Coordinates of C-alpha atoms in Angstrom, one line a residue:
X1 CA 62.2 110.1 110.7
X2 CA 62.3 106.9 112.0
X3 CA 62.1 104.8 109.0
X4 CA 65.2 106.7 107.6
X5 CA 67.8 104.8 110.1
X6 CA 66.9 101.2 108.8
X7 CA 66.7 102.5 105.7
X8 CA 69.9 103.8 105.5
X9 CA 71.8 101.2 106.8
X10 CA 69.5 98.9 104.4
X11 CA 70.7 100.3 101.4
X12 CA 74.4 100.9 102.8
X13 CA 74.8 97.2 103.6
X14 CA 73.6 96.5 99.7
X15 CA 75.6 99.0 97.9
X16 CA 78.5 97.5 99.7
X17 CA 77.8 94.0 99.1
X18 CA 76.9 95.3 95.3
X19 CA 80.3 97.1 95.1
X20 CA 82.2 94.0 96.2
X21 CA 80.9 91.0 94.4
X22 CA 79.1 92.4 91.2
X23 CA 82.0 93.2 88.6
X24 CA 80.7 95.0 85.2
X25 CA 83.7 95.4 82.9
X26 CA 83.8 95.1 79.3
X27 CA 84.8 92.2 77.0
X28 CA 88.1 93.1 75.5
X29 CA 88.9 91.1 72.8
X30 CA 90.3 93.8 70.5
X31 CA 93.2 94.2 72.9
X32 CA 96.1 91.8 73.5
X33 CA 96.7 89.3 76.1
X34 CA 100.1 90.6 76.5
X35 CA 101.5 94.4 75.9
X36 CA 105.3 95.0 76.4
X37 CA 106.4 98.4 76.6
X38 CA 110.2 98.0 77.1
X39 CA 111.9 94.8 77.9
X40 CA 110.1 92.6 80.5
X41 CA 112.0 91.0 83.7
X42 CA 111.6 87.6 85.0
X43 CA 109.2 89.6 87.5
X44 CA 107.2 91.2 85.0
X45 CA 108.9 94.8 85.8
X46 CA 109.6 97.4 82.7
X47 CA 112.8 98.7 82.0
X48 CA 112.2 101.6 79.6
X49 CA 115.6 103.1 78.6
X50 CA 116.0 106.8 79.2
X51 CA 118.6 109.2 80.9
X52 CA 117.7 111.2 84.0
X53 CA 117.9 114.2 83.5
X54 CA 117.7 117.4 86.1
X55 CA 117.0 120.7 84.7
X56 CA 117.2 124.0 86.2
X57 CA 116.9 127.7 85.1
X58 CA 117.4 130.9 86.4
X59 CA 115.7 134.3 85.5
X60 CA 113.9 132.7 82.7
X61 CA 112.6 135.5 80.6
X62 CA 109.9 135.1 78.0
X63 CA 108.6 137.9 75.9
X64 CA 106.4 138.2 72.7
X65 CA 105.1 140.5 70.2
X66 CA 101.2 141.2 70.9
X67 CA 98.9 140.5 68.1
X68 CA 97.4 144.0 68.0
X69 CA 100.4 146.2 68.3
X70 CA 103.5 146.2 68.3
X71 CA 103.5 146.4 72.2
X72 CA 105.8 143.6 73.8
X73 CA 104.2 141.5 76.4
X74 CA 106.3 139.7 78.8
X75 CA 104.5 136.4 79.7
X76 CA 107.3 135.5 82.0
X77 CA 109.7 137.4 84.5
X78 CA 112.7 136.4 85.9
X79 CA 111.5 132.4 86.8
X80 CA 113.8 130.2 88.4
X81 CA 113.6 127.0 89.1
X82 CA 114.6 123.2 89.8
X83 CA 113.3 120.1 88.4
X84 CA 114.9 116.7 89.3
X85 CA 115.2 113.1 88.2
X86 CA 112.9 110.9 89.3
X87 CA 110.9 113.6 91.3
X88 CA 107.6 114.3 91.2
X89 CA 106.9 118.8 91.2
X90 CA 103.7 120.1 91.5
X91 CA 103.5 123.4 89.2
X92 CA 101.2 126.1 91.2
X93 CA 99.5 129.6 90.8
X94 CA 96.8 131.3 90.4
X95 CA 94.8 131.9 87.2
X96 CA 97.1 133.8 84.2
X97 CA 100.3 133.5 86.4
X98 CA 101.7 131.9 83.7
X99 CA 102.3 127.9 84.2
X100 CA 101.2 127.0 80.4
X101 CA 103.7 129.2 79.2
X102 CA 106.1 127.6 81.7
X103 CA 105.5 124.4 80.3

């Protein structure tokens, strides 16, 4: 048991100094030196043009015809909902609640 506490901090001390100064990254010379995607600023920020948007529904209702009858499924009942600009919303629930279809 006692060799395990050198060892340890042996082979922490290399993997660290491994993970700092070795760098292994591919050449790239199929890509460009420069990609735009927008307009570039004098600071090298992007301004892509778009409109914010919020969207928001109430009750949303979604119902299909199921393949093997002519049974009507509802996939979603009564969802409401908020989504604003420049927010970030975390879509949650458990397995076959239905966030695909929400999507």
């Amino acid at each position: 048991f006692a060799f395990m506490i050198p060892y340890t901090l042996v082979f922490g001390i290399v993997t660290w100094l491994a993970l700092k100064y070795i760098r292994i990254e591919p050449d790239r010379q199929h890509a460009k030196k420069k990609i735009s995607i927008g307009k570039t600023k004098k600071n090298d920020e992007f301004s892509i043009p778009f409109t914010p948007v919020d969207l928001s529904f109430d009750k949303l209702v979604y119902e299909v015809t199921a393949s093997t009858s002519n049974e009507t499924l509802r996939l979603l009942n009564e969802v409401s909902g908020v989504f604003k600009a420049g927010r970030m919303c975390a879509l949650m629930g458990s397995s076959g609640a239905g966030k695909t279809t929400l999507m």
